[in-house]
Coordinates of C-alpha atoms in Angstrom, one line a residue:
X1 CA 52.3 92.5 -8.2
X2 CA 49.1 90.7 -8.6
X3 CA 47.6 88.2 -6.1
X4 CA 49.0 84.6 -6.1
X5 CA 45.6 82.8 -7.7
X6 CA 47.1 79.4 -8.0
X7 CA 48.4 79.5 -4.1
X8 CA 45.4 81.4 -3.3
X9 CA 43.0 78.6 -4.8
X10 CA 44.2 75.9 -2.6
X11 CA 43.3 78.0 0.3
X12 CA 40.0 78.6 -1.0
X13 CA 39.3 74.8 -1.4
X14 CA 41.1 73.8 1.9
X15 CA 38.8 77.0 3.4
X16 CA 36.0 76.2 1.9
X17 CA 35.8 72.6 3.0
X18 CA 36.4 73.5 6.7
X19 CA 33.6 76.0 5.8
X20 CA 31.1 73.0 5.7
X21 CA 32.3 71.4 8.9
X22 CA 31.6 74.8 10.7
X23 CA 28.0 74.8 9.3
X24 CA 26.8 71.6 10.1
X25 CA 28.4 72.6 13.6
X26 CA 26.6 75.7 14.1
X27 CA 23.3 74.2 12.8
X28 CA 23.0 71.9 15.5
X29 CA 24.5 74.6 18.1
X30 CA 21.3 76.8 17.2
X31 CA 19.1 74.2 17.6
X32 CA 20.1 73.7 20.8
X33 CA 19.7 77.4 21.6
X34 CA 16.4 77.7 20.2
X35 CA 15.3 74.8 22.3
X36 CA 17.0 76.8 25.5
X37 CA 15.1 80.2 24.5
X38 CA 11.8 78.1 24.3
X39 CA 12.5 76.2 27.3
X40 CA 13.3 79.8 29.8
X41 CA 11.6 82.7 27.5
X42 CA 9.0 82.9 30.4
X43 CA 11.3 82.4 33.7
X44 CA 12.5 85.9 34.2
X45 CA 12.9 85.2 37.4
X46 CA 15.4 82.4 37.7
X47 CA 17.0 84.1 34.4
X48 CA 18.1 87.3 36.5
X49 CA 19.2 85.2 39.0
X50 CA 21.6 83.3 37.2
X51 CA 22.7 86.5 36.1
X52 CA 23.0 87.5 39.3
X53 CA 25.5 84.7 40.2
X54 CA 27.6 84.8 37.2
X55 CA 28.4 88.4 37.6
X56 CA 29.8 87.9 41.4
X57 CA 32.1 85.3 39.8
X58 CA 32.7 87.6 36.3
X59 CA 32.6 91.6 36.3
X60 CA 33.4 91.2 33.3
X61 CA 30.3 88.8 32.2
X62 CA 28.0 91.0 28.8
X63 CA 24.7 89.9 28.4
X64 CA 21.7 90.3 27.6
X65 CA 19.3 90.7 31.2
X66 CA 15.6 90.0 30.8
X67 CA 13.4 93.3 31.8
X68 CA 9.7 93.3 31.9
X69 CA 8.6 91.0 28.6
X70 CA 9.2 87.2 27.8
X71 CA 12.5 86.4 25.6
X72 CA 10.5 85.4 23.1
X73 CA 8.2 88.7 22.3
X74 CA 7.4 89.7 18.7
X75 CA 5.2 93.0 18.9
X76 CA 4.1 94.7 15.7
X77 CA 4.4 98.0 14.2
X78 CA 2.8 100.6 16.3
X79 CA 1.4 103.9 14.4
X80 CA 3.4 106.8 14.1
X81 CA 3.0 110.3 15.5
X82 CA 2.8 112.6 12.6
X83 CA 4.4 115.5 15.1
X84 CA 7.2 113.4 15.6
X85 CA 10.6 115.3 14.6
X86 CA 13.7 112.9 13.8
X87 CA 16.9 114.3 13.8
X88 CA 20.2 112.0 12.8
X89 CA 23.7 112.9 13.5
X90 CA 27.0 111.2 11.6
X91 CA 30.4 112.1 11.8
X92 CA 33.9 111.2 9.5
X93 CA 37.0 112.1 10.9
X94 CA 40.8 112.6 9.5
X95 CA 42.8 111.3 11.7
X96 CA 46.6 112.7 11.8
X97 CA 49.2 111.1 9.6
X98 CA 53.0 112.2 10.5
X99 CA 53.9 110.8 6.6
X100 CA 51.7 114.1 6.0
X101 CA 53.9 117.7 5.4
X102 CA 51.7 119.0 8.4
X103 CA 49.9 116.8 10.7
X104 CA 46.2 117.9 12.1
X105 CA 43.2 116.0 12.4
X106 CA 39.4 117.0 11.4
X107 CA 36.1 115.8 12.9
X108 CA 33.0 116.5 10.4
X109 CA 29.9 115.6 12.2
X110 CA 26.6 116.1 9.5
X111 CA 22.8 116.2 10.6
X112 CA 19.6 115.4 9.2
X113 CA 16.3 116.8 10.2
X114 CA 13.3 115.2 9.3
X115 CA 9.7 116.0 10.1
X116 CA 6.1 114.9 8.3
X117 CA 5.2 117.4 6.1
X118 CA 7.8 119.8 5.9
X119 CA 11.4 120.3 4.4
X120 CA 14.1 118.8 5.3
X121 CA 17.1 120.1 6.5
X122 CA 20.9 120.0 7.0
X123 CA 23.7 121.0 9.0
X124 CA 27.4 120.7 9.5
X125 CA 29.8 121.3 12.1
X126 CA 33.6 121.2 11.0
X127 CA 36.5 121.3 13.6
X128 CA 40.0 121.0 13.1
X129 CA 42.5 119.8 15.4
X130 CA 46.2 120.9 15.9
X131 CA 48.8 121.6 18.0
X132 CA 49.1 120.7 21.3
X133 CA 45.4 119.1 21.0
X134 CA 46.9 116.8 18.8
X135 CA 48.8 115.0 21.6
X136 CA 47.7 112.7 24.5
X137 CA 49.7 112.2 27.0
X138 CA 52.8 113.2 24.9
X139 CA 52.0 110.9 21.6
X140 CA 50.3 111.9 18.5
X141 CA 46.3 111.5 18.8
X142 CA 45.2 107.8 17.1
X143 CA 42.0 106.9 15.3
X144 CA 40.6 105.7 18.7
X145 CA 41.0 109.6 20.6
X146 CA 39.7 111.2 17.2
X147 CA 37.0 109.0 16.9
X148 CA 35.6 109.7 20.2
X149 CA 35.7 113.4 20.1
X150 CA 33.6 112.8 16.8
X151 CA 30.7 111.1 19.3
X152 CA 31.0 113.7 21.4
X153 CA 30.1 115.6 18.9
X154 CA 27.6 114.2 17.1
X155 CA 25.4 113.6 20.5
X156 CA 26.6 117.5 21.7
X157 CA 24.9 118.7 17.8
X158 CA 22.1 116.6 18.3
X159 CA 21.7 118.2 21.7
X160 CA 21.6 121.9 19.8
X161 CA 19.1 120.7 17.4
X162 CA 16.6 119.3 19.8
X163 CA 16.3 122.6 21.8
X164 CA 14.6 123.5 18.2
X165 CA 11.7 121.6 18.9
X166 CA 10.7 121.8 22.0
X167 CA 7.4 121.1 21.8
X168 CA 7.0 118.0 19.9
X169 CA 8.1 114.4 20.1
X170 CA 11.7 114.2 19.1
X171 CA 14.0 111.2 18.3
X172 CA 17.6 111.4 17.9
X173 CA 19.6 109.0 15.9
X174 CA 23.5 108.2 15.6
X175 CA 24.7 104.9 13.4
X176 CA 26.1 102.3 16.0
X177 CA 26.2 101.6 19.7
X178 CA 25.3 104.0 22.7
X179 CA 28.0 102.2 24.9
X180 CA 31.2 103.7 24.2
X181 CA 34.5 101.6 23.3
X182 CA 37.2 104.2 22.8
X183 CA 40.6 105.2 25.0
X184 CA 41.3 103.3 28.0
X185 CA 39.3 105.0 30.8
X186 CA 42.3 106.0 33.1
X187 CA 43.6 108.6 31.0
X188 CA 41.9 112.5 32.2
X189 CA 41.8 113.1 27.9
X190 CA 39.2 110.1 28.1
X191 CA 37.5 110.9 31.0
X192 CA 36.7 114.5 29.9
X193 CA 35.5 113.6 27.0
X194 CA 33.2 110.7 28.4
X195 CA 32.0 113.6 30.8
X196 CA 30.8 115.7 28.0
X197 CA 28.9 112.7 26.2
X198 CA 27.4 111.6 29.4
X199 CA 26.1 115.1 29.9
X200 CA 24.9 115.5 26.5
X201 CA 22.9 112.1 27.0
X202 CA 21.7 113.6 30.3
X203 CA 20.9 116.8 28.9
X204 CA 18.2 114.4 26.4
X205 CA 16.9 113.0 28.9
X206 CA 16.0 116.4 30.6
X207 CA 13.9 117.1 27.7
X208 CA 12.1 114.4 27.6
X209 CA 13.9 113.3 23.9
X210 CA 13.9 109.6 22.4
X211 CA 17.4 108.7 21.8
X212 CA 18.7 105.2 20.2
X213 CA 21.9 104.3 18.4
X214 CA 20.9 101.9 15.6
X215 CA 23.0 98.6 14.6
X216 CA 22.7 97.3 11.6
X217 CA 23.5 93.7 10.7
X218 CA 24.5 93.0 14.5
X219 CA 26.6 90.0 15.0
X220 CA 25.9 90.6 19.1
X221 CA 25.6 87.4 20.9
X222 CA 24.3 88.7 24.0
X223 CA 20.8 86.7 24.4
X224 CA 22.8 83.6 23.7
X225 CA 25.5 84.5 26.3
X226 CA 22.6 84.7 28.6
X227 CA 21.0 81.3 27.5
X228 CA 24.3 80.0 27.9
X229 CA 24.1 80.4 31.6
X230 CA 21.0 78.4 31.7
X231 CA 22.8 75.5 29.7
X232 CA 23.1 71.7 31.8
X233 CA 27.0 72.8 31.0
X234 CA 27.2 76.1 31.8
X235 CA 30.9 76.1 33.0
X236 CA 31.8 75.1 29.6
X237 CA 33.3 78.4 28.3
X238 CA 30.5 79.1 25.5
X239 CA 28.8 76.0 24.4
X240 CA 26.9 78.2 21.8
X241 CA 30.0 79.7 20.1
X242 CA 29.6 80.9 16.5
X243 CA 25.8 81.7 17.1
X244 CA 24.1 85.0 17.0
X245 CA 21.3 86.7 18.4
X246 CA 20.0 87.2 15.2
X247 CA 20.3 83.7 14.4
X248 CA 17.9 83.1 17.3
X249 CA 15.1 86.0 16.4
X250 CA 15.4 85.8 12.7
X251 CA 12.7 83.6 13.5
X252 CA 10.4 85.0 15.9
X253 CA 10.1 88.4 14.5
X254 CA 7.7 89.2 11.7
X255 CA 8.5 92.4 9.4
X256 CA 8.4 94.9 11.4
X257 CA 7.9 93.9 14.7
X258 CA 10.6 94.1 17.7
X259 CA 11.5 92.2 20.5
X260 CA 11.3 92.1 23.8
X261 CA 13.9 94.9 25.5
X262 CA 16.6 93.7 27.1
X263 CA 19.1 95.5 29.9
X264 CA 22.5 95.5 28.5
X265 CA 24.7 94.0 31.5
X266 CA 28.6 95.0 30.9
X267 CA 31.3 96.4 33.2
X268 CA 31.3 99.6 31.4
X269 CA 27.5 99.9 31.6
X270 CA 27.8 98.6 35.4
X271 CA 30.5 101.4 36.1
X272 CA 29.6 104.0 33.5
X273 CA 25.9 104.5 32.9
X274 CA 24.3 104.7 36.0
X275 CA 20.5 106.1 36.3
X276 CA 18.5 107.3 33.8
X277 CA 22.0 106.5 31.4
X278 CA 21.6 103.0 32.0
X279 CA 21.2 101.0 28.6
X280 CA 19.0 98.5 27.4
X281 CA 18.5 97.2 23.6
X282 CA 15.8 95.7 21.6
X283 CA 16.1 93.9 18.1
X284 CA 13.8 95.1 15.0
X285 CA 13.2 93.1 11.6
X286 CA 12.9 95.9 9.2
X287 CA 12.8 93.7 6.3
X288 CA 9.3 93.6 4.0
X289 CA 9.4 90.0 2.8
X290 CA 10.4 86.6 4.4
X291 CA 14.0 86.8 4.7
X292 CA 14.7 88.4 8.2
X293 CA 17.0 91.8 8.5
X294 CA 17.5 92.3 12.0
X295 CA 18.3 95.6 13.6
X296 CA 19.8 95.7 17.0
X297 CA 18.3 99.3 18.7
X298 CA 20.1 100.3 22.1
X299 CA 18.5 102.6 24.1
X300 CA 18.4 104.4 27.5
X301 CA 16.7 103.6 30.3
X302 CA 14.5 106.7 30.1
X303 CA 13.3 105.8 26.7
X304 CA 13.0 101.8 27.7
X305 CA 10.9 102.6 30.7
X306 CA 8.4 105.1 28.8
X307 CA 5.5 102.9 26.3
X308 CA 5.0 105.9 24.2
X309 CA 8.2 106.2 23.5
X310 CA 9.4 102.8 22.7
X311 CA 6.5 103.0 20.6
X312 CA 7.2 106.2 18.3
X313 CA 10.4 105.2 18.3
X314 CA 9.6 101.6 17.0
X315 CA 7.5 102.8 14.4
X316 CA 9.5 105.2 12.7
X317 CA 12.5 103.1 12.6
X318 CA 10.2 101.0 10.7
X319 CA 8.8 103.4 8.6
X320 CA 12.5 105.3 8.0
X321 CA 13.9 102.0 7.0
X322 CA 11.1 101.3 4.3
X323 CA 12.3 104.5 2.5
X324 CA 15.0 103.0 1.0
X325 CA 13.1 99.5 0.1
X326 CA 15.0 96.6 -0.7
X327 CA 18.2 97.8 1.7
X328 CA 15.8 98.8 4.3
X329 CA 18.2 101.2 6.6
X330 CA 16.9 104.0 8.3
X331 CA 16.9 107.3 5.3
X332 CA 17.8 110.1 8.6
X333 CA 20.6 107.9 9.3
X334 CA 21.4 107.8 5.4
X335 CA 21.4 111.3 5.2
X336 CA 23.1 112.4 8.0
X337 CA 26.4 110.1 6.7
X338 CA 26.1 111.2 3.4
X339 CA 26.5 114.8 4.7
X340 CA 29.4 114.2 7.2
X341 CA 31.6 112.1 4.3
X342 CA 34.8 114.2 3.8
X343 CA 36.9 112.8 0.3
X344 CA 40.3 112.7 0.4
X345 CA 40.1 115.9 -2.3
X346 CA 38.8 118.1 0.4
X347 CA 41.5 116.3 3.0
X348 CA 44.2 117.9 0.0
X349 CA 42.4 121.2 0.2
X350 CA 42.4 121.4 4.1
X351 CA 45.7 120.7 4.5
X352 CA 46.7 122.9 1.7
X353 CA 45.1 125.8 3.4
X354 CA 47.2 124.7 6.3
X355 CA 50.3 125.1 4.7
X356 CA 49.2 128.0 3.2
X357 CA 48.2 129.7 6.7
X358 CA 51.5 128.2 8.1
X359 CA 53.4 130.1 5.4
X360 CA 51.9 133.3 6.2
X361 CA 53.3 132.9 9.6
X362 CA 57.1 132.5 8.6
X363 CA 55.9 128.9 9.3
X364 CA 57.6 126.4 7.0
X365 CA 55.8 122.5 6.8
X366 CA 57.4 119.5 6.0
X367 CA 57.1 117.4 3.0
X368 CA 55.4 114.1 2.3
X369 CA 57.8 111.3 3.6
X370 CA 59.2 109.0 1.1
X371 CA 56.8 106.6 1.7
X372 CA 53.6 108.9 1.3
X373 CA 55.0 110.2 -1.6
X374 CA 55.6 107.2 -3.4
X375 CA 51.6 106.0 -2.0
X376 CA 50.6 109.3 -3.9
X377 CA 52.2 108.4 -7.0
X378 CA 50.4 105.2 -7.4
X379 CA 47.4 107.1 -7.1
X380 CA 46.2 105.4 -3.8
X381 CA 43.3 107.5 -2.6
X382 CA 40.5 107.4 -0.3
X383 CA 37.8 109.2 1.5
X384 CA 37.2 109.6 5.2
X385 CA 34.0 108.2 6.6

């Protein structure tokens, strides 16, 4: 049946009235967080040490922790190296479905290569799950488990493919976070897998590569979480609710200029990333014209510590993201998902093989379940990104 409009429009209006409210709220709470930023940008000093002091009372306290430059740095676009080798990794995933005749999962992981001057080229790596892999700790594998054996995989490729180039400057890219958020880190499955992405990161940093995950559109409050602390009401749980870090350097960053890097204080940095895997993060405006499109870059320490670095890898975000002009995101990154995408036509082909194989074996599948079948016969598809 179709949607409820007339009951549906009387939410809207009620919504859309409480909408305003919110606004003028938020307008005023940003006001008073860009008066904070102003007010400590320069005090790294007593801005640690109120970090310092919340932490002992909250392990659990994620922020933002100033590093070497003022809060309220806006450094341009630095030149690029025209040696400079970017390679991109992306992954999709199928994730197993028991309303499925057999039940397996898949984790496509694509890469880009890009280099001045020369071709470009692509790679896949394809791996089916099934079996006993399919199971943790006795229950069928979820989207969460799937999905981080597809980041294991992606960093482990992008590990391969920097070998390759061992004697130029190489960045390596992935779409989101460098901080993982997946299975609960008790379980061995978890911890294994955490292992190999650790190493993968560590093996990076042995060759001396520029690594960053790349957020786009952040909604991260973690500079505000650390101007909270300086707040006259501090105890107050989050007097700057609602805002955003991008609210706050939307307005101190010029087109293509980044901030100031920032530490990323969390429990599962704190207990996780230790070293040379510790993570810090800066923000970039890729936009070209007034309106502000912030980027949120997270890094590791060995790139955050190294000038050069931060500086190739700071302009060819910039110049990656002003490939695709008016949706300014960075074209390796583009590619790279593009290339992993799996449609729900080759989903029906795997598992058709699957059955196929099975058969072969004396092996006889299941069939859809009744309620899979009756999806599939109002033609609900999808693709697997």
């Amino acid at each position: 049946m179709p949607i409820d409009y007339s009951t549906i429009r009387n939410d809207i209006v009620d919504q859309a009235g409480q909408a305003v409210s919110r606004a003028n709220r938020l307008r005023d709470q940003r006001e008073i967080a860009r008066q904070t930023l102003a007010r400590w940008a320069g005090d790294l000093e007593e801005l640690n040490r109120r970090v310092a002091e919340a932490a002992q009372l909250d392990s659990g306290l994620r922020c933002a922790v100033p590093y070497r430059e003022n809060l309220m740095t806006h450094l341009p676009c630095p030149a690029v190296d025209d040696r400079t080798v970017i390679i991109s990794a992306d992954g999709s995933q199928i994730v197993p479905n028991r309303h499925d005749p057999v039940e397996f999962a898949l984790v496509n992981v694509g890469a880009f290569r890009y280099a001045h001057k020369t071709t470009p080229a692509e790679r896949v790596e394809s791996r089916l799950i099934m079996n006993e892999e399919l199971f943790v700790n006795n229950s069928l594998a979820g989207e969460d488990y799937i999905a981080l054996l597809r980041d294991v995989r992606e960093r482990s490729l992008l590990v391969k493919m920097a070998k390759e180039d061992a004697n130029v400057p190489v960045i390596t890219l992935t779409d989101g976070q460098l901080e993982l958020f997946h299975e609960p880190f008790e379980t061995e499955e978890f911890k294994e897998h955490f292992n190999e992405y650790r190493d993968a990161l560590r093996d990076l940093a042995r060759m001396g590569v520029i690594t960053a995950g790349y957020v786009d559109r952040p909604r991260a409050d973690l500079l505000v979480r650390l101007l909270e602390l300086m707040h006259p009401d501090a105890e107050k749980k989050h007097p700057f609710s609602g805002v955003s870090d991008s609210d706050l350097l939307g307005r101190v960053l010029l087109p293509g200029e980044r901030s100031a890097v920032f530490k990323l204080r969390s429990k599962t940095v704190v207990t996780h990333y230790k070293d040379d895997l510790e993570l810090y993060f800066f923000y970039l405006n890729v936009s070209t014209n007034e309106k502000p499109q912030l980027a949120r870059v997270e890094i590791p320490r060995w790139v955050a510590q190294n000038t050069e670095m931060l500086d190739n890898l700071h302009g060819n975000l910039v110049e990656q993201s002003r490939i695709l002009a008016q949706r300014p995101y960075p074209w390796a990154l583009h590619r790279a998902h593009e290339i992993a995408v799996v449609s729900f036509q080759e989903k029906e082909l795997l598992q058709e093989m699957i059955i196929a194989e099975l058969g072969r074996h004396g092996i006889l599948p299941g069939d859809y379940s009744n309620k899979q079948s009756a999806k599939n016969n109002s033609g609900q598809k999808a693709r697997y990104a």
